[in-house]
CSV table of C-alpha atoms in Angstrom, one decimal:
chain,number,residue,atom,x,y,z
A,174,MET,CA,113.8,118.1,142.2
A,175,HIS,CA,114.0,114.6,140.8
A,176,ARG,CA,111.5,113.4,138.2
A,177,PHE,CA,110.6,110.1,140.0
A,178,GLU,CA,109.7,111.9,143.3
A,179,ALA,CA,107.8,114.6,141.3
A,180,THR,CA,105.9,111.9,139.3
A,181,LYS,CA,104.9,110.2,142.6
A,182,LEU,CA,103.7,113.5,143.9
A,183,LEU,CA,101.6,114.2,140.8
A,184,VAL,CA,100.0,110.8,140.8
A,185,SER,CA,99.2,111.0,144.5
A,186,HIS,CA,96.7,113.8,143.5
A,187,LEU,CA,95.0,111.8,140.7
A,188,GLN,CA,91.9,109.7,140.7
A,189,ASP,CA,90.9,108.4,137.2
A,190,GLU,CA,92.5,111.2,135.2
A,191,PRO,CA,94.3,109.9,132.1
A,192,VAL,CA,98.1,110.5,132.0
A,193,VAL,CA,100.1,110.5,128.8
A,194,ALA,CA,103.8,109.9,129.4
A,195,ASN,CA,106.7,110.9,127.1
A,196,LEU,CA,108.9,108.0,125.9
A,197,GLY,CA,111.9,106.8,127.8
A,198,PRO,CA,112.4,107.5,131.5
A,199,THR,CA,109.2,109.5,131.9
A,200,THR,CA,107.2,106.4,130.8
A,201,ASP,CA,109.4,104.1,132.9
A,202,GLU,CA,109.1,106.1,136.0
A,203,LEU,CA,105.3,106.5,135.7
A,204,TRP,CA,105.1,102.7,135.5
A,205,HIS,CA,107.4,102.3,138.5
A,206,VAL,CA,105.2,104.7,140.5
A,207,GLY,CA,102.5,102.3,140.0
A,208,HIS,CA,100.6,101.0,137.0
A,209,ARG,CA,97.1,102.5,136.3
A,210,ASP,CA,95.0,101.5,133.3
A,211,ARG,CA,94.6,105.2,132.6
A,212,ASN,CA,98.4,105.6,132.1
A,213,PHE,CA,99.1,106.0,128.4
A,214,TYR,CA,102.8,105.0,128.1
A,215,THR,CA,104.6,105.9,124.9
A,216,TYR,CA,107.6,104.1,123.4
A,217,GLY,CA,108.3,106.1,120.3
A,218,SER,CA,106.9,109.0,118.4
A,219,MET,CA,109.2,111.5,120.1
A,220,GLY,CA,107.5,114.9,120.4
A,221,LEU,CA,103.9,113.7,120.2
A,222,CYS,CA,103.1,113.2,124.0
A,223,SER,CA,101.2,116.5,124.4
A,224,SER,CA,99.6,116.1,120.9
A,225,ILE,CA,98.2,112.7,122.0
A,226,ALA,CA,96.9,114.3,125.3
A,227,LEU,CA,95.4,117.1,123.2
A,228,GLY,CA,93.4,114.6,121.1
A,229,MET,CA,92.1,113.1,124.3
A,230,ALA,CA,91.2,116.4,125.9
A,231,LEU,CA,89.2,117.5,122.9
A,232,THR,CA,87.1,114.3,123.3
A,233,VAL,CA,86.5,113.5,127.0
A,234,PRO,CA,85.7,115.9,129.9
A,235,ASP,CA,88.4,114.5,132.3
A,236,LYS,CA,91.4,116.4,133.2
A,237,VAL,CA,94.1,115.0,130.9
A,238,VAL,CA,97.7,115.2,132.1
A,239,SER,CA,100.6,115.2,129.7
A,240,LEU,CA,104.1,114.4,131.1
A,241,ASP,CA,106.3,115.8,128.4
A,242,GLY,CA,110.0,116.6,128.2
A,243,ASP,CA,112.1,119.5,127.0
A,244,GLY,CA,113.9,117.7,124.2
A,245,SER,CA,110.7,116.1,123.0
A,246,LEU,CA,108.6,119.3,123.1
A,247,LEU,CA,111.3,121.2,121.2
A,248,MET,CA,110.8,118.7,118.4
A,249,ASN,CA,107.1,119.5,118.1
A,250,MET,CA,106.8,123.1,119.4
A,251,GLY,CA,104.0,123.7,116.9
A,252,THR,CA,101.7,121.6,119.2
A,253,ILE,CA,102.0,124.4,121.8
A,254,ALA,CA,100.5,126.7,119.3
A,255,THR,CA,97.7,124.2,118.5
A,256,ILE,CA,96.9,123.9,122.3
A,257,GLY,CA,96.8,127.7,122.5
A,258,ARG,CA,94.5,127.8,119.5
A,259,GLU,CA,92.1,125.1,120.7
A,260,LYS,CA,92.3,126.0,124.4
A,261,PRO,CA,91.0,122.8,125.9
A,262,ILE,CA,90.1,123.7,129.5
A,263,ASN,CA,90.9,120.2,130.7
A,264,LEU,CA,94.5,119.8,129.5
A,265,VAL,CA,97.4,120.0,131.9
A,266,VAL,CA,100.9,119.9,130.3
A,267,VAL,CA,103.8,119.2,132.6
A,268,VAL,CA,107.2,119.5,131.0
A,269,TRP,CA,110.0,117.7,132.8
A,270,ASP,CA,112.8,120.1,131.9
A,271,ASN,CA,116.3,118.7,132.6
A,272,GLU,CA,117.8,121.1,130.0
A,273,GLN,CA,119.3,118.1,128.2
A,274,TRP,CA,118.8,115.1,126.0
A,275,GLY,CA,119.4,112.9,128.9
A,276,GLN,CA,119.3,109.4,127.4
A,277,THR,CA,121.5,110.2,124.4
A,278,GLY,CA,124.5,111.3,126.4
A,279,HIS,CA,123.3,114.4,128.4
A,280,GLN,CA,123.8,116.8,125.6
A,281,PRO,CA,122.5,120.3,126.6
A,282,SER,CA,119.2,121.1,125.0
A,283,HIS,CA,118.0,124.5,123.9
A,284,THR,CA,116.4,125.2,127.3
A,285,ALA,CA,120.0,125.2,128.7
A,286,ALA,CA,120.8,127.9,126.2
A,287,GLY,CA,118.0,130.2,127.1
A,288,THR,CA,114.8,128.9,125.3
A,289,ASP,CA,112.0,129.5,127.8
A,290,LEU,CA,109.2,127.0,127.1
A,291,GLU,CA,106.8,128.8,129.5
A,292,GLN,CA,107.2,132.0,127.5
A,293,VAL,CA,106.6,130.1,124.3
A,294,ALA,CA,103.3,128.8,125.8
A,295,LYS,CA,102.3,132.4,126.9
A,296,GLY,CA,103.1,133.6,123.4
A,297,CYS,CA,100.8,131.0,122.1
A,298,GLY,CA,97.9,132.3,124.2
A,299,ILE,CA,98.1,129.8,127.1
A,300,ALA,CA,97.4,132.1,130.1
A,301,LYS,CA,97.7,129.6,132.9
A,302,SER,CA,101.4,128.7,133.2
A,303,ALA,CA,104.2,128.4,135.7
A,304,THR,CA,107.9,127.4,136.0
A,305,VAL,CA,108.7,125.5,139.2
A,306,SER,CA,111.9,123.9,140.6
A,307,THR,CA,110.8,122.5,143.9
A,308,LEU,CA,108.4,119.8,144.9
A,309,GLU,CA,106.5,122.2,147.1
A,310,ASP,CA,105.9,124.7,144.3
A,311,LEU,CA,105.0,121.9,141.9
A,312,ASP,CA,102.6,120.5,144.4
A,313,GLN,CA,100.8,123.8,144.8
A,314,VAL,CA,100.5,124.6,141.1
A,315,PHE,CA,99.5,121.1,140.0
A,316,GLN,CA,96.7,121.0,142.6
A,317,GLN,CA,95.6,124.4,141.2
A,318,ALA,CA,95.7,123.0,137.7
A,319,LEU,CA,93.5,120.1,138.7
A,320,ALA,CA,91.0,122.4,140.3
A,321,GLU,CA,90.8,125.3,137.8
A,322,ASP,CA,90.1,125.4,134.1
A,323,GLY,CA,93.1,125.5,131.8
A,324,PRO,CA,94.8,124.8,129.5
A,325,TRP,CA,97.7,124.7,131.9
A,326,PHE,CA,101.4,124.6,131.0
A,327,ILE,CA,103.8,123.8,133.8
A,328,VAL,CA,107.6,123.7,133.3
A,329,ALA,CA,109.1,121.6,136.1
A,330,LYS,CA,112.9,122.0,136.3
A,331,ILE,CA,114.4,118.7,137.3
A,332,GLU,CA,117.9,117.3,137.9
A,333,GLU,CA,118.7,114.2,136.0
A,334,THR,CA,119.4,111.0,138.1
A,335,ASP,CA,120.2,107.4,137.4
A,336,TYR,CA,117.5,105.6,135.4
A,337,LEU,CA,115.2,103.0,136.8
A,338,LEU,CA,114.7,99.7,135.0
A,339,VAL,CA,113.0,100.0,131.6
A,340,SER,CA,109.3,99.2,132.0
A,341,PRO,CA,107.6,96.5,129.9
A,342,VAL,CA,107.5,97.6,126.3
A,343,GLU,CA,103.9,96.8,125.4
A,344,PRO,CA,102.3,99.4,123.2
A,345,GLU,CA,99.5,97.3,122.0
A,346,ALA,CA,98.5,96.3,125.6
A,347,THR,CA,98.8,99.9,126.7
A,348,LEU,CA,96.3,101.1,124.0
A,349,TYR,CA,94.0,98.1,124.7
A,350,ARG,CA,93.9,98.7,128.5
A,351,PHE,CA,93.6,102.4,128.3
A,352,ARG,CA,90.9,102.5,125.6
A,353,GLY,CA,89.0,99.8,127.5
A,354,THR,CA,88.4,102.2,130.4
A,355,TYR,CA,86.5,104.5,128.0
A,356,LYS,CA,84.9,102.1,125.5
A,357,ALA,CA,84.5,98.4,125.5
A,358,PRO,CA,86.8,96.9,122.9
A,359,GLU,CA,84.9,96.1,119.8
A,360,MET,CA,84.9,92.7,118.1
A,361,PRO,CA,86.0,93.2,114.4
A,362,GLY,CA,83.2,92.7,112.0
A,363,HIS,CA,80.5,93.5,114.4
B,91,MET,CA,76.2,115.3,95.5
B,92,THR,CA,79.8,116.2,95.0
B,93,TRP,CA,82.7,113.8,95.7
B,94,ALA,CA,83.4,115.8,98.8
B,95,GLN,CA,79.8,115.4,100.1
B,96,ASP,CA,80.0,111.7,99.5
B,97,LEU,CA,83.3,111.5,101.3
B,98,VAL,CA,81.9,113.3,104.3
B,99,ARG,CA,78.9,110.9,104.4
B,100,CYS,CA,81.2,107.9,104.4
B,101,LEU,CA,83.1,109.3,107.4
B,102,LYS,CA,79.8,109.8,109.3
B,103,GLY,CA,78.9,106.2,108.4
B,104,ALA,CA,82.0,105.0,110.1
B,105,ASP,CA,81.5,107.2,113.2
B,106,VAL,CA,84.6,109.3,112.3
B,107,SER,CA,84.0,112.6,114.0
B,108,LEU,CA,87.4,114.1,114.8
B,109,ILE,CA,89.4,115.4,111.9
B,110,ALA,CA,93.0,116.6,112.3
B,111,TYR,CA,94.5,118.1,109.2
B,112,VAL,CA,97.1,120.4,107.5
B,113,PRO,CA,95.4,122.4,104.8
B,114,ASP,CA,95.6,121.4,101.1
B,115,ILE,CA,93.9,123.3,98.3
B,116,SER,CA,92.3,120.2,96.7
B,117,ILE,CA,91.0,118.5,99.8
B,118,TYR,CA,89.8,121.8,101.1
B,119,GLN,CA,86.6,120.9,99.3
B,120,ALA,CA,86.1,118.2,101.9
B,121,THR,CA,87.6,119.8,105.0
B,122,GLN,CA,85.6,122.9,104.5
B,123,LEU,CA,82.3,120.9,104.5
B,124,MET,CA,83.4,119.3,107.8
B,125,GLU,CA,84.4,122.7,109.3
B,126,ASP,CA,80.9,123.8,108.7
B,127,ASP,CA,79.2,120.7,110.1
B,128,PRO,CA,78.8,120.5,113.9
B,129,TYR,CA,79.1,116.7,113.7
B,130,PHE,CA,82.8,117.1,113.3
B,131,ARG,CA,85.5,118.5,115.5
B,132,VAL,CA,88.0,119.8,113.0
B,133,VAL,CA,91.5,120.5,114.4
B,134,PRO,CA,94.1,122.3,112.2
B,135,ALA,CA,97.6,121.1,113.1
B,136,THR,CA,100.9,122.8,112.5
B,137,ARG,CA,102.5,119.7,111.0
B,138,GLU,CA,101.2,116.3,109.9
B,139,GLU,CA,102.9,114.3,112.6
B,140,GLU,CA,101.2,116.4,115.2
B,141,ALA,CA,97.9,115.6,113.5
B,142,ILE,CA,98.7,111.9,113.8
B,143,GLY,CA,99.2,112.4,117.6
B,144,ILE,CA,95.9,114.2,118.0
B,145,ALA,CA,94.1,111.5,116.1
B,146,ALA,CA,95.8,108.7,118.1
B,147,GLY,CA,94.7,110.4,121.4
B,148,SER,CA,91.2,110.7,120.2
B,149,TYR,CA,91.0,107.0,119.3
B,150,ALA,CA,92.5,106.1,122.6
B,151,VAL,CA,89.5,107.6,124.4
B,152,GLY,CA,87.0,105.9,122.0
B,153,ARG,CA,86.5,108.5,119.3
B,154,ASN,CA,87.4,107.6,115.7
B,155,ALA,CA,89.6,110.2,114.0
B,156,ALA,CA,91.0,110.7,110.5
B,157,VAL,CA,93.9,112.8,109.2
B,158,PHE,CA,93.9,114.8,106.0
B,159,MET,CA,97.1,115.9,104.4
B,160,GLN,CA,99.1,116.3,101.2
B,161,SER,CA,101.7,113.8,100.1
B,162,SER,CA,104.5,116.2,101.1
B,163,GLY,CA,103.1,116.0,104.6
B,164,PHE,CA,103.0,112.2,104.6
B,165,GLY,CA,106.8,112.5,104.5
B,166,ASN,CA,106.6,114.5,107.7
B,167,CYS,CA,104.6,111.9,109.6
B,168,VAL,CA,106.2,108.6,108.7
B,169,ASN,CA,107.8,108.1,112.1
B,170,ALA,CA,104.6,108.9,113.9
B,171,ILE,CA,102.8,106.3,112.0
B,172,ALA,CA,105.6,103.8,112.3
B,173,SER,CA,106.3,104.2,116.1
B,174,LEU,CA,102.9,105.1,117.4
B,175,CYS,CA,100.0,103.9,115.3
B,176,ILE,CA,101.5,100.6,114.1
B,177,PRO,CA,102.9,99.3,117.4
B,178,CYS,CA,99.9,100.5,119.4
B,179,ARG,CA,97.5,99.2,116.7
B,180,ILE,CA,95.8,102.6,116.4
B,181,PRO,CA,93.6,102.7,113.2
B,182,VAL,CA,93.9,106.1,111.7
B,183,PRO,CA,92.5,106.6,108.2
B,184,LEU,CA,94.9,108.8,106.2
B,185,PHE,CA,93.4,110.9,103.5
B,186,ILE,CA,96.4,111.9,101.3
B,187,ASN,CA,96.2,114.3,98.3
B,188,LEU,CA,98.8,112.9,96.0
B,189,ARG,CA,100.9,115.6,94.4
B,190,GLY,CA,103.3,114.7,91.5
B,191,GLN,CA,100.5,113.3,89.5
B,192,LEU,CA,98.8,114.4,86.2
B,193,ASP,CA,99.2,118.1,85.6
B,194,GLU,CA,101.8,118.7,88.3
B,195,PHE,CA,103.6,121.9,87.7
B,196,ASN,CA,106.0,121.9,90.7
B,197,ILE,CA,109.1,119.6,90.5
B,198,ALA,CA,109.5,119.9,94.3
B,199,GLN,CA,106.2,118.0,94.7
B,200,VAL,CA,107.1,115.1,92.4
B,201,ALA,CA,109.5,112.9,94.4
B,202,MET,CA,107.4,112.7,97.7
B,203,GLY,CA,104.2,112.4,95.7
B,204,ARG,CA,105.6,109.4,93.8
B,205,ALA,CA,107.2,107.9,96.9
B,206,THR,CA,104.0,108.0,99.0
B,207,ARG,CA,102.5,104.6,98.0
B,208,PRO,CA,105.9,102.7,98.0
B,209,VAL,CA,106.5,104.0,101.5
B,210,LEU,CA,103.1,102.8,102.6
B,211,ASP,CA,104.0,99.4,101.0
B,212,VAL,CA,107.2,99.0,103.0
B,213,LEU,CA,105.3,100.0,106.2
B,214,GLY,CA,102.9,97.2,105.4
B,215,LEU,CA,99.9,99.5,105.2
B,216,PRO,CA,97.1,99.1,102.7
B,217,TYR,CA,96.1,102.0,100.5
B,218,TYR,CA,93.4,102.7,97.9
B,219,THR,CA,93.7,105.3,95.2
B,220,LEU,CA,90.6,107.4,94.5
B,221,GLU,CA,90.6,108.1,90.8
B,222,ASP,CA,86.9,109.1,90.3
B,223,HIS,CA,83.7,110.0,92.0
B,224,VAL,CA,81.8,106.9,90.8
B,225,SER,CA,83.8,104.4,92.9
B,226,LEU,CA,84.4,106.7,95.9
B,227,GLU,CA,81.6,105.7,98.2
B,228,ARG,CA,82.2,101.9,97.8
B,229,THR,CA,86.0,102.3,98.2
B,230,VAL,CA,85.9,104.7,101.2
B,231,THR,CA,83.2,102.8,103.0
B,232,GLY,CA,85.1,99.5,102.6
B,233,ALA,CA,88.4,101.0,103.4
B,234,LEU,CA,87.2,102.5,106.7
B,235,LYS,CA,85.6,99.2,107.7
B,236,LEU,CA,88.9,97.4,107.0
B,237,CYS,CA,90.9,100.1,108.8
B,238,TYR,CA,89.0,99.6,112.1
B,239,ALA,CA,88.7,95.8,111.8
B,240,SER,CA,92.5,95.5,111.2
B,241,ARG,CA,93.4,98.2,113.8
B,242,GLN,CA,96.1,99.6,111.6
B,243,PRO,CA,96.4,102.9,109.7
B,244,LEU,CA,95.3,102.8,106.1
B,245,ALA,CA,95.6,105.4,103.3
B,246,LEU,CA,93.1,106.8,100.8
B,247,CYS,CA,95.1,108.5,98.1
B,248,MET,CA,93.3,111.3,96.2
B,249,THR,CA,94.3,112.3,92.7
B,250,PRO,CA,93.4,115.1,90.3
B,251,MET,CA,91.1,112.7,88.5
B,252,LEU,CA,88.9,112.9,91.6
B,253,HIS,CA,89.1,116.5,92.6
B,254,GLY,CA,90.3,118.4,89.6
B,255,GLY,CA,93.8,119.2,91.0
B,256,LYS,CA,95.6,122.5,91.4
B,257,ILE,CA,96.0,124.7,88.5
B,258,ALA,CA,99.3,126.6,88.3
């Protein structure tokens, strides 16, 4: 399964649900699938994708989708414990697991050496979880995750491919557009 | 009113209702009040950079959020502030208990405690140091207004002169 095809599949099931994308190819490919104002692209802060999504899920009733990565989540595994502690019913974490730090030279990550992120999630009290490696299985479990209370933790095993063009790096505009769908931007001093 | 009660009142005045934090014995006086107050959603994080991510997500959907931490934890979250909050212009008030100040007993706390405000300086972020209860309300209220108007993080550094410190 390739991440771009899988991203297209997930987005095809969404209406206005917010999506937070991990930095790098995950953000680029979500943008290439088609920009939505409710896409929260990230450009730095490696490891914080699912923490950002958690902060959203604790505040709004929408299903919040985090498109995280194995290397990034390994950097902030504590947030899996916080998700398990807070148990937001509206959070869906999808981990694109290519078992490598793809962008830095394809070094094998810890998931290539046996670390099982789904088991970590289960150990943190996240009961709704799955590991999938085909588009068909991802399709089924993602639709279930949108329909049923979570939190959900889905590890999607992917094969790395060539990268698409880097999407526009516009963090300030991303925040402004995204936040504007929830709350009219405020004029300073008013 | 205690300093902690006044601080909580200032947060409510600025519509700050989500608090992400890593515990600290001195600022526990304030975080415990918020844990007990249904106005606040208090989220204990495993690490300070995680708390920054949670607060950023909250602000992105329209809810003001603050982070409470110790100065050691500020060292843990510098990149989150530098590569998320600053470029996205996400205003997160940082309440930092400064270790390495008067009465410090632990040498391991001194360097990061002393480096906290200089690091904020080189990041270009304003900070205010809370040395006493008398000026707390004026300082915190004004700082929160500035934080949201400037759409940048800002720090309120708390010292033993305010909260009594930790006795070894």
